Coordinates of C-alpha atoms and ligand atoms in Angstrom, one line a residue:
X1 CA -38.6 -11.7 9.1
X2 CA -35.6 -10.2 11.5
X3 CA -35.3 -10.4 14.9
X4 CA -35.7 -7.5 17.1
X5 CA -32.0 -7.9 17.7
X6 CA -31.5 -7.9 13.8
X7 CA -33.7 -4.8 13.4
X8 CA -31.9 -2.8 15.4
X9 CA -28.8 -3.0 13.4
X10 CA -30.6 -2.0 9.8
X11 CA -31.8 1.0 9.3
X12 CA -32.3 1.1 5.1
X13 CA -33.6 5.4 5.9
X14 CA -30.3 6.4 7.2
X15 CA -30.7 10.0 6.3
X16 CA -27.2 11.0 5.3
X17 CA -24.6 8.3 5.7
X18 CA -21.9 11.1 5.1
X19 CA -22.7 13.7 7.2
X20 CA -19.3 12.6 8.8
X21 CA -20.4 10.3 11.4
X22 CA -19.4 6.9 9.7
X23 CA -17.1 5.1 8.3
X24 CA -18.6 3.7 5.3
X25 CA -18.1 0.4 3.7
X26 CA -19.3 -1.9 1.2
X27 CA -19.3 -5.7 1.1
X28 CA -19.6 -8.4 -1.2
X29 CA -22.2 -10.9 1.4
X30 CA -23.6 -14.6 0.1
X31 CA -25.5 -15.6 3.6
X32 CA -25.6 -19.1 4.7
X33 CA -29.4 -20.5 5.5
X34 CA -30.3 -16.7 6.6
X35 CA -31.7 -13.8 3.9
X36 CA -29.8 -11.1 3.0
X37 CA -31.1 -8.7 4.9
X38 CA -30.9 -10.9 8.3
X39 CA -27.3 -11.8 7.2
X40 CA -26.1 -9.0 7.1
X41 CA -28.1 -7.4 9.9
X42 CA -25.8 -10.3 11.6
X43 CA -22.4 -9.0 10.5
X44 CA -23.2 -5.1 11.2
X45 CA -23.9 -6.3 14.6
X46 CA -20.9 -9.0 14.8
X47 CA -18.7 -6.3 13.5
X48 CA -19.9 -3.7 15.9
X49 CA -21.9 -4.4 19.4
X50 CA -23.5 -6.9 19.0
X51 CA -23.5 -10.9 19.5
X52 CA -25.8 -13.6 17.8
X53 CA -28.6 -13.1 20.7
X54 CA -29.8 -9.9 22.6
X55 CA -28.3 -9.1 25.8
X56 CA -29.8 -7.3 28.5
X57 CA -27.2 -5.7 29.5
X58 CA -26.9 -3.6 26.2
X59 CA -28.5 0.6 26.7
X60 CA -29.7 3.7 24.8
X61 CA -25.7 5.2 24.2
X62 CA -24.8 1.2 23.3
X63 CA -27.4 1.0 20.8
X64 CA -26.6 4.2 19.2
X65 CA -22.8 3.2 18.6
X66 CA -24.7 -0.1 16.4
X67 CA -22.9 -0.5 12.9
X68 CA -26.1 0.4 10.6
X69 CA -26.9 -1.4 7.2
X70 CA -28.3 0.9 5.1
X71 CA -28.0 0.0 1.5
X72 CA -28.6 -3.7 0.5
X73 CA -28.5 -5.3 -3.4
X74 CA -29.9 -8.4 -3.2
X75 CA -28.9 -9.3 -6.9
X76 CA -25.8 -8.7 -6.6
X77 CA -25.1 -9.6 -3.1
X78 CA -23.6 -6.2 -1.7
X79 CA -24.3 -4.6 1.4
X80 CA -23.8 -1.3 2.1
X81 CA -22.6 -0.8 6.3
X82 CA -22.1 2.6 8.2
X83 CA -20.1 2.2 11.1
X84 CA -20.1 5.1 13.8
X85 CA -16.5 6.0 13.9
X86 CA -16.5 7.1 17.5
X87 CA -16.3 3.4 18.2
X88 CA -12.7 3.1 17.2
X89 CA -9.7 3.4 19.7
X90 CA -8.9 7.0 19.5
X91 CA -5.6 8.5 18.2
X92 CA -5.7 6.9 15.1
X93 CA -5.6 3.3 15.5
X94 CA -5.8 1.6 12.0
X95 CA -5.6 -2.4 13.4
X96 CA -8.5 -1.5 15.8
X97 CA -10.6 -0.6 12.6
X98 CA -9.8 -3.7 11.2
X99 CA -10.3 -5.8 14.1
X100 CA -14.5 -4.9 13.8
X101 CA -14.9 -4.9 9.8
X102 CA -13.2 -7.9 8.6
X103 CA -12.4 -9.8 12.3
X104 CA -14.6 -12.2 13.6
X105 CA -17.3 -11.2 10.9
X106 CA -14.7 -13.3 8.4
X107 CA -15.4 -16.4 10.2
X108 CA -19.1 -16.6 11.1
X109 CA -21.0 -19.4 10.3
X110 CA -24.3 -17.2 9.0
X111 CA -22.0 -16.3 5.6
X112 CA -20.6 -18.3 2.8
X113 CA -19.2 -15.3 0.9
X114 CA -17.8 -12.1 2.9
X115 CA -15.5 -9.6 1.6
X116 CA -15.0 -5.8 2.2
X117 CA -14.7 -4.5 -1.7
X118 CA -14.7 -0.6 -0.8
X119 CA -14.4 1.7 2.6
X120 CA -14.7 5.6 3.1
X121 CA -13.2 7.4 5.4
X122 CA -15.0 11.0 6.2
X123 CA -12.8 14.3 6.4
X124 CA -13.3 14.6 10.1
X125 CA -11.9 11.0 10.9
X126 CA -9.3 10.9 8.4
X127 CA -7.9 13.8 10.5
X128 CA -7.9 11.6 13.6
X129 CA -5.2 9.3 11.6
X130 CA -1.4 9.5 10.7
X131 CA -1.2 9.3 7.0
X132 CA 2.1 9.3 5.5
X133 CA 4.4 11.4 6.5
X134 CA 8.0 11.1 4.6
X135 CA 6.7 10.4 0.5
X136 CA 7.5 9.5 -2.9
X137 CA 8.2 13.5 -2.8
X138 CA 10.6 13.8 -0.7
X139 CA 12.3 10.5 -1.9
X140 CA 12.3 12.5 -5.1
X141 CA 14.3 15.6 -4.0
X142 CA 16.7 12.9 -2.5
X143 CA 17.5 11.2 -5.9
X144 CA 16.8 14.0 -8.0
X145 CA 14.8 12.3 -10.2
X146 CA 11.6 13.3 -11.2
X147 CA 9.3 12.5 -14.4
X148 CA 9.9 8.5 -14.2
X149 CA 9.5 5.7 -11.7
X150 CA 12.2 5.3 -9.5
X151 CA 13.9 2.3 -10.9
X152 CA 14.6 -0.5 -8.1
X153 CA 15.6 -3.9 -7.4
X154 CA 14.9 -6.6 -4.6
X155 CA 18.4 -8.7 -4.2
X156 CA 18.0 -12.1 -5.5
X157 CA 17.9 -15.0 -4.5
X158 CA 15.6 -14.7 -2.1
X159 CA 18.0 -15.8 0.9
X160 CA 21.2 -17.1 1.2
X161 CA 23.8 -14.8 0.3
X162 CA 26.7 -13.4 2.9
X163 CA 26.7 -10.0 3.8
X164 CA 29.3 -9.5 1.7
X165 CA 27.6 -11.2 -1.1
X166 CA 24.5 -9.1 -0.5
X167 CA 26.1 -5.6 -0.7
X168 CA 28.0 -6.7 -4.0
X169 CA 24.8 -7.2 -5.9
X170 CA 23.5 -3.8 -4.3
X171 CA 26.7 -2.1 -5.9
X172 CA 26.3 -3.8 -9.4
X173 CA 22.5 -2.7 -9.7
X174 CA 23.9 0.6 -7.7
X175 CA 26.7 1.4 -10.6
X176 CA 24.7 -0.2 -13.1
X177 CA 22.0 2.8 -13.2
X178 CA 19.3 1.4 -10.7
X179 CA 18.2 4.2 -8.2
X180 CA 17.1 1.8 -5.6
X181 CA 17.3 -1.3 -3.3
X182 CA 15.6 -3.5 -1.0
X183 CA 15.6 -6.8 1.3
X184 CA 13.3 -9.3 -0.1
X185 CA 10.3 -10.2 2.1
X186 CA 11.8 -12.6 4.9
X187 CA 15.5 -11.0 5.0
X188 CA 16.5 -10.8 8.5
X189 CA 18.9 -11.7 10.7
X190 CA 19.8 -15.0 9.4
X191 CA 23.2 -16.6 10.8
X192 CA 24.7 -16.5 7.1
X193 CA 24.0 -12.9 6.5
X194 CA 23.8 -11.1 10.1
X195 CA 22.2 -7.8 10.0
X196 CA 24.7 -5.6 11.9
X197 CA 27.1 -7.0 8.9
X198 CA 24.6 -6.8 6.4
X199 CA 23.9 -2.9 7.0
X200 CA 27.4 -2.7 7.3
X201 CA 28.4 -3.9 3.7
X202 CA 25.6 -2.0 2.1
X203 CA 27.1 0.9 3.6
X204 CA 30.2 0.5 2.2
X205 CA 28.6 -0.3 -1.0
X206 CA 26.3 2.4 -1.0
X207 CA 29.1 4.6 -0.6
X208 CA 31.1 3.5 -3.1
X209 CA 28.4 3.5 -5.7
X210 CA 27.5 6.9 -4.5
X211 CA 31.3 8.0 -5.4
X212 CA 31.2 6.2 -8.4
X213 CA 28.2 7.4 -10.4
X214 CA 27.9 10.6 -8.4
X215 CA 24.1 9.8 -7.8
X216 CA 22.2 9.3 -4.1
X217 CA 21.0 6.1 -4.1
X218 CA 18.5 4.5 -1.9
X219 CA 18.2 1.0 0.3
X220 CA 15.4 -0.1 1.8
X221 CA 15.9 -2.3 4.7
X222 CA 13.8 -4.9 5.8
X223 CA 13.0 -4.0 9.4
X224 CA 10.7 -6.8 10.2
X225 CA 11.1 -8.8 13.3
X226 CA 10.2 -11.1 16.7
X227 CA 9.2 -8.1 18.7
X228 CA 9.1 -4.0 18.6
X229 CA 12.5 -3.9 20.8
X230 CA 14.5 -5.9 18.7
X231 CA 13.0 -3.6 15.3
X232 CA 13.5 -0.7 16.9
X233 CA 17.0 -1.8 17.5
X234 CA 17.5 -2.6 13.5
X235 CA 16.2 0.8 12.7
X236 CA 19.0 2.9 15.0
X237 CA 21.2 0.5 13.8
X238 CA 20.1 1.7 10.2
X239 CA 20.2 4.9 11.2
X240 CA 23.4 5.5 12.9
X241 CA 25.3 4.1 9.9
X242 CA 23.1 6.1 7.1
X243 CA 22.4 9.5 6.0
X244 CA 18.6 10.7 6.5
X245 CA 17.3 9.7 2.8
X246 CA 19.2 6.8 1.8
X247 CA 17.5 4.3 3.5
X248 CA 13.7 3.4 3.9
X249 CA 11.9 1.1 6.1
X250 CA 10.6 -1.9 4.9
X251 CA 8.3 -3.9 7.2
X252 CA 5.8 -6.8 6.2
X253 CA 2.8 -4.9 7.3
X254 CA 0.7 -8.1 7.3
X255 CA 2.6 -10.9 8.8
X256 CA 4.4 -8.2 11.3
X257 CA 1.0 -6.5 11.3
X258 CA -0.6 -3.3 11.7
X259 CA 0.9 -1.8 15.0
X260 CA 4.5 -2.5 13.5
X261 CA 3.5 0.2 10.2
X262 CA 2.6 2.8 13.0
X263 CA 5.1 2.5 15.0
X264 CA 7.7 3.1 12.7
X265 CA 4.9 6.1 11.2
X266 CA 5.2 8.1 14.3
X267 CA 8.8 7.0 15.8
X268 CA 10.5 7.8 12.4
X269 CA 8.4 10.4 10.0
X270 CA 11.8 11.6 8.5
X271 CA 11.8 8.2 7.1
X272 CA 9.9 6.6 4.0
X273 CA 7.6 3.6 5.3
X274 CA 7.8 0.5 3.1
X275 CA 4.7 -1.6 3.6
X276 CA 5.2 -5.1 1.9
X277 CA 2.4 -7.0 1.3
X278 CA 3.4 -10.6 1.8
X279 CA 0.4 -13.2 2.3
X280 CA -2.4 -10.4 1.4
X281 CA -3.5 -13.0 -1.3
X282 CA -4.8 -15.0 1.4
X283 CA -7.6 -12.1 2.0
X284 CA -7.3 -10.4 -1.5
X285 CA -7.1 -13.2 -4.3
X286 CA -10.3 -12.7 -6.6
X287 CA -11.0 -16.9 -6.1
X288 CA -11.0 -16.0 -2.4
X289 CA -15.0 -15.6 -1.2
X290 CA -13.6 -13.9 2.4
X291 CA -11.3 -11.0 2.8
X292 CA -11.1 -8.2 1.4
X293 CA -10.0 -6.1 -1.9
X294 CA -6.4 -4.9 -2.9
X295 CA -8.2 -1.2 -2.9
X296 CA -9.2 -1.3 1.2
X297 CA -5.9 -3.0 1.8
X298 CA -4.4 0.0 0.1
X299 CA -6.2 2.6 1.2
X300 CA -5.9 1.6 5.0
X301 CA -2.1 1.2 4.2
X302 CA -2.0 4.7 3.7
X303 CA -4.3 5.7 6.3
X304 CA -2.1 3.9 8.7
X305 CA 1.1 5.9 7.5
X306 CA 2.8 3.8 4.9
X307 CA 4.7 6.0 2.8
X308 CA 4.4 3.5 -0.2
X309 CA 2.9 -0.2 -0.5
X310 CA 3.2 -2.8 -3.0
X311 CA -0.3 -2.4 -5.5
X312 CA 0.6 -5.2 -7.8
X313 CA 1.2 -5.6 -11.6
X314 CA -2.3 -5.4 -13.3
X315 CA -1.4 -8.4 -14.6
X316 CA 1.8 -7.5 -16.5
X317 CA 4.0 -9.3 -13.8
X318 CA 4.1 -12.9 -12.2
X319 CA 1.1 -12.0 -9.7
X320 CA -2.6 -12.5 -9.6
X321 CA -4.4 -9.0 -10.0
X322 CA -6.0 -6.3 -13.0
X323 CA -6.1 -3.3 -13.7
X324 CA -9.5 -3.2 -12.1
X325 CA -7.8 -4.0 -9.2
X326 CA -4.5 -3.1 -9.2
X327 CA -4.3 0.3 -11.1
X328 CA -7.6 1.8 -8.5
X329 CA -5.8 0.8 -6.0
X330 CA -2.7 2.5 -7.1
X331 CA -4.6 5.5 -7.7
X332 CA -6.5 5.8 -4.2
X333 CA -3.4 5.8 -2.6
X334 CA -1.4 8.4 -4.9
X335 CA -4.2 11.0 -5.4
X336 CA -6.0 13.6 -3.1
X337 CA -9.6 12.9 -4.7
X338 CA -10.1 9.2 -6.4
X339 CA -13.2 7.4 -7.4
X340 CA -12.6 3.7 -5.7
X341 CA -15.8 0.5 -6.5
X342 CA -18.5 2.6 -4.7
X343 CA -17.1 5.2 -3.4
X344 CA -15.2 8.7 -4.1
X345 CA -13.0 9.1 -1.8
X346 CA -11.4 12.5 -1.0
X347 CA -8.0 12.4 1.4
X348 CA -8.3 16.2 2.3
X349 CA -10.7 18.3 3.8
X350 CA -11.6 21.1 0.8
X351 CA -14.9 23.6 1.2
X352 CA -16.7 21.5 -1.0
X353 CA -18.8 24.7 -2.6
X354 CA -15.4 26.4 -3.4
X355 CA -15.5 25.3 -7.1
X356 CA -11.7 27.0 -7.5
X357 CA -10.4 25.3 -4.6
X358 CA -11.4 22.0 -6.0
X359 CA -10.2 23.1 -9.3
X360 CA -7.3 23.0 -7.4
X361 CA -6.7 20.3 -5.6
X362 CA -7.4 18.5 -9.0
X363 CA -4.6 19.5 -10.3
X364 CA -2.4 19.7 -7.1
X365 CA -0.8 16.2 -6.9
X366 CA 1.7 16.7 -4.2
X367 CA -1.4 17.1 -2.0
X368 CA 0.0 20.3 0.1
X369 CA -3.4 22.4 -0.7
X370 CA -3.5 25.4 0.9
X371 CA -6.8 26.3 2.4
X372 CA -7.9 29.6 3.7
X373 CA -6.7 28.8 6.9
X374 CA -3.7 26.7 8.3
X375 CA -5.7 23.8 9.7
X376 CA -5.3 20.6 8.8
X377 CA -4.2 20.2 4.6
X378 CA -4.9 16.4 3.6
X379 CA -3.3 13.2 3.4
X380 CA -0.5 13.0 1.7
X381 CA 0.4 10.2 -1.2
X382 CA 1.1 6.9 -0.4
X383 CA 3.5 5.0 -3.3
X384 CA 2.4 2.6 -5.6
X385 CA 5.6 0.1 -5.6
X386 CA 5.2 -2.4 -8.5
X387 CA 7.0 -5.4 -8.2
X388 CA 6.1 -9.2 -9.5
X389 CA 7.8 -10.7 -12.5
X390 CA 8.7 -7.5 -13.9
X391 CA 11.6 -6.9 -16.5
X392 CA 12.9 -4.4 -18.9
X393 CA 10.6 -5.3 -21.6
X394 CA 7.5 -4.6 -19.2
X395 CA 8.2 -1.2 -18.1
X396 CA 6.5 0.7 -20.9
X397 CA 3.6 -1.5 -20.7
X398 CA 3.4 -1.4 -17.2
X399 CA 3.3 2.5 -17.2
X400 CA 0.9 2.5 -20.4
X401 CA -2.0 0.4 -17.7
X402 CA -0.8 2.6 -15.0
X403 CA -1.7 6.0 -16.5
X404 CA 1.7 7.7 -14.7
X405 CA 5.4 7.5 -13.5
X406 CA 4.5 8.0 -9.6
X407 CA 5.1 5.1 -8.4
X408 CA 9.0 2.8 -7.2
X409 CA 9.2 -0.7 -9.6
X410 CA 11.3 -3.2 -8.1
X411 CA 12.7 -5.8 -10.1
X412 CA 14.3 -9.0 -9.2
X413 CA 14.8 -11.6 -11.9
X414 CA 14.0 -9.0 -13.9
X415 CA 17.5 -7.6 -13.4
X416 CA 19.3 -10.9 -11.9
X417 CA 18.6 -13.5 -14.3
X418 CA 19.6 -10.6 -17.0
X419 CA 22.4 -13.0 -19.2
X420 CA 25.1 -10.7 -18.5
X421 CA 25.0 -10.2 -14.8
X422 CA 23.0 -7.6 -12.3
X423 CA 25.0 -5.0 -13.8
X424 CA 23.7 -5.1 -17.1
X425 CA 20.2 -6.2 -16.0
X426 CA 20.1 -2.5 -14.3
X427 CA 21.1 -1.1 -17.6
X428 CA 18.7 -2.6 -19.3
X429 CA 16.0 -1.2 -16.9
X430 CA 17.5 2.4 -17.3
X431 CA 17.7 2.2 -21.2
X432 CA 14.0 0.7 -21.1
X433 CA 13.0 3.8 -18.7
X434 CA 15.2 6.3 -21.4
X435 CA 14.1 4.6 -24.1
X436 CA 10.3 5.5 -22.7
X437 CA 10.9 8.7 -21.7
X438 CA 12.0 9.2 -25.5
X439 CA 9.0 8.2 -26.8
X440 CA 11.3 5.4 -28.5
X441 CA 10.1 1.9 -29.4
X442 CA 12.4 -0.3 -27.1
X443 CA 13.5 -2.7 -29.7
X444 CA 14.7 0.0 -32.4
X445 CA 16.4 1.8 -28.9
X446 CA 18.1 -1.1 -28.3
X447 CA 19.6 -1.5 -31.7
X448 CA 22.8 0.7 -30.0
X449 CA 21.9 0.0 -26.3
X450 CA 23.2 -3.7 -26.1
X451 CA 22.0 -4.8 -22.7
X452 CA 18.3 -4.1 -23.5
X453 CA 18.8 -5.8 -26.6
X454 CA 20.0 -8.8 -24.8
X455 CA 17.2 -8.6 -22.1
X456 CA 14.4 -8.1 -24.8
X457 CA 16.4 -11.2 -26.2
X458 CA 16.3 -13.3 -22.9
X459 CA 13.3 -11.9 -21.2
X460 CA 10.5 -12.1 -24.2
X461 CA 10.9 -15.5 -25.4
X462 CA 10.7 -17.0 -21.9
X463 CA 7.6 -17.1 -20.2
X464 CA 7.1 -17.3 -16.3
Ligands
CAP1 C1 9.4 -9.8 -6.5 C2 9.3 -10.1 -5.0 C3 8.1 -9.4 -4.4 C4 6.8 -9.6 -5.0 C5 5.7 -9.2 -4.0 C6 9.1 -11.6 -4.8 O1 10.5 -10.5 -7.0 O2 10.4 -9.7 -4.4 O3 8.1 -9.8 -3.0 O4 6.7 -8.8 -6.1 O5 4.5 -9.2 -4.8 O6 9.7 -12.0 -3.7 O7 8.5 -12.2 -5.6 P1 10.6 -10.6 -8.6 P2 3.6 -7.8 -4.8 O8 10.8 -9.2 -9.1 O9 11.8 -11.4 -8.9 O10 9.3 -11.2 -9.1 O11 4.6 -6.8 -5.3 O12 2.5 -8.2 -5.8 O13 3.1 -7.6 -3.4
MG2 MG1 -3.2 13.5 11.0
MG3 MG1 10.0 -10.4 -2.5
MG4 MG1 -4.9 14.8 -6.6

């Protein structure tokens, strides 16, 4: 029933799939005219070294670097598929890892259904990769605000404001409360708002927000571009003209790809990496049979360096996504030891018969565990940022699905379209985060807070 060739990438006796050697992952597999079991034989050996027939030319060491399946549910189409890590470019290569597990493998003819629901990494390879460097932690001490999200806006609309234009919305949401700002998704160097004068107006302000409220405030600039030389370029620019800690790096990780998130990981780790997620739905969406899930996305976001990436709304906001899939996510990427769909995954490296130790690390979120010695700690937190459709009124309830404060919100029409301007629409979003951190019911709160009155007015009788 398989071919030799088929048989030598299944091995359903692998003695211990986590004795470190593999990257694990699980996928969701409907074959074509195959059987399970040669169907995914056929992806194990499409996503390592293989090819649809034997070749001669393959040897003993070739064979042992095969991608083993070792795990298959055939009523419920998953596949469980160990991949010997050594076969990754070394020094920590994230898009190499990608290019095996969901690359050609998405596009074979032998599948009708293939997505990767769940991947773990093992201690000893997670130490071979840069993890996030500058956090939600240090972005923290920079504000000084702890014990609720960091409130933020994206600058609406979209495109098409002057530099000039720009930077005065960043100083109304600035003055108005909000902690944080970023470009939206495809802000660049457009001839109506160039970027040398962009960055130059959000200096200005920055600074004069800064002087006004006497608070730090944050922008996150869009760094995206044509080619590494001309990013590079934005980010001196960025840096030249702010101080370490009020600016962040956004990039979109997908559409700029993976080699953009680590090069801005290891040539700026004093900075905090924004991974935007534009077009994931193409290989996340729930409706879509190929791809794969918001978690793996997230988790290789932060294996790659990112100090934060979007996770999505659970549904509370404009975008596609649950909890199921948008609040584990979240989680994986903020905590040291997370249970994902199959797999626990833990970001350190902990003597796992030191019961005290893992006590812990339970409770240590910052992720800085000491261990005996001073050898390698753990990966730190990557960010949750939760953006999508969210307003005022949806704070609370997005927090209540979330289970914690960690994480940046970015709202755009949730603050722009507020009836009384930007200004207000930040107010709002701070007297929705008071009003929460209160213990307060929004609506009697906003009985003497009059621009979350007006947004619960505005926002809850309109639907998206
Ligand atoms: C949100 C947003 C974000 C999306 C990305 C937008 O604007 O700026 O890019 O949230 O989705 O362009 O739609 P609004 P996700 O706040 O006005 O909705 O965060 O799910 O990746
Ligand atoms: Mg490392
Ligand atoms: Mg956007
Ligand atoms: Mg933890």
């Amino acid at each position: 029933m398989l071919n030799p060739k088929q048989k030598a990438y299944l091995n359903l006796d692998l003695k211990d799939p986590k004795n470190g050697e593999y990257l694990l992952t699980v996928y969701h597999l409907v074959p074509n005219k195959l059987n399970m079991l040669q169907a995914a034989a056929e992806v194990a050996a499409e996503s390592s070294t293989g090819t649809n027939f034997k070749v001669n030319t393959e040897t003993a060491f070739s064979r042992e670097m095969n991608a083993l399946v070792y795990k298959v549910d055939t009523k419920k189409n998953l596949v469980w598929i160990a991949y010997p890590w050594r076969i990754f470019d070394r020094n920590g290569n994230v898009q190499n890892i990608l290019t095996y597990v969901v690359g050609n493998v998405l596009g074979m003819k032998e599948v009708k259904a293939l997505k990767l629901l769940d991947v773990w990494f093992p201690s000893a390879m997670l130490e071979q990769y840069d993890g996030p460097s500058y956090t939600l932690d240090d972005m923290r001490k920079y504000l000084n605000v702890y014990g609720r999200p960091i409130l933020g806006t994206i600058i609406k609309p979209k495109i098409g404001l002057t530099s000039a234009e720009y930077a005065e919305v960043c100083y109304d949401f600035w003055v108005g409360g909000g902690d944080f700002v970023k470009n939206d998704e495809p802000q660049a160097d457009q001839d109506f708002c160039p970027y040398d004068k962009m960055v130059k107006h959000v200096k200005e302000a920055m600074d004069k927000a800064v002087k006004k409220t006497g608070k730090k405030k944050i922008h996150s600039f869009n760094v995206s571009a044509a080619d590494f030389d001309t990013m590079i370029k934005r980010c001196e620019m960025i840096r030249k003209t702010f101080e370490k800690g009020s600016y962040a790096f956004l990039i979109d990780g997908i559409t700029a790809g993976w080699m953009s998130v680590q090069t801005l990981r290891r040539k700026y780790p004093d900075v905090f990496i924004h991974f935007h997620r534009a077009s994931h739905g193409a290989y996340t969406r729930r409706e879509n049979p190929f791809g794969f899930s918001v978690l793996v996305l997230s988790k290789f976001a932060r294996l790659a360096g990112a100090s934060g990436i979007h996770t999505g709304t659970a549904g509370v906001g404009k975008m596609s996504g649950s909890p199921g899939e948008d609040i584990i996510a979240a989680h994986n990427i903020l905590h040291l030891k997370e249970r994902g769909y199959f797999f626990d995954q833990l970001w350190g490296k902990v003597q796992a018969n030191d019961k005290d130790l893992i006590e812990n690390v339970h409770k240590d979120l910052a992720h800085h565990v000491v261990l005996d010695d001073d050898s390698w700690r753990g990966v730190k937190k990557c960010c949750p940022i939760i953006s999508g459709g969210l307003n005022p009124t949806l704070l609370k309830p997005f927090i209540a699905v979330m289970g914690n404060v960690d994480f940046i919100t970015t709202m755009g029409a949730g603050c722009h379209a507020h009836p009384w301007g930007t200004q207000a629409g930040a107010k709002a979003l701070v007297q929705s985060c008071e009003a929460y951190k209160k213990k307060i019911d929004i609506k009697k709160y906003a009985r003497n807070h009059k621009e979350l009155a007006e947004a619960i007015k505005f926002f809850s009788n309109r639907k998206i």
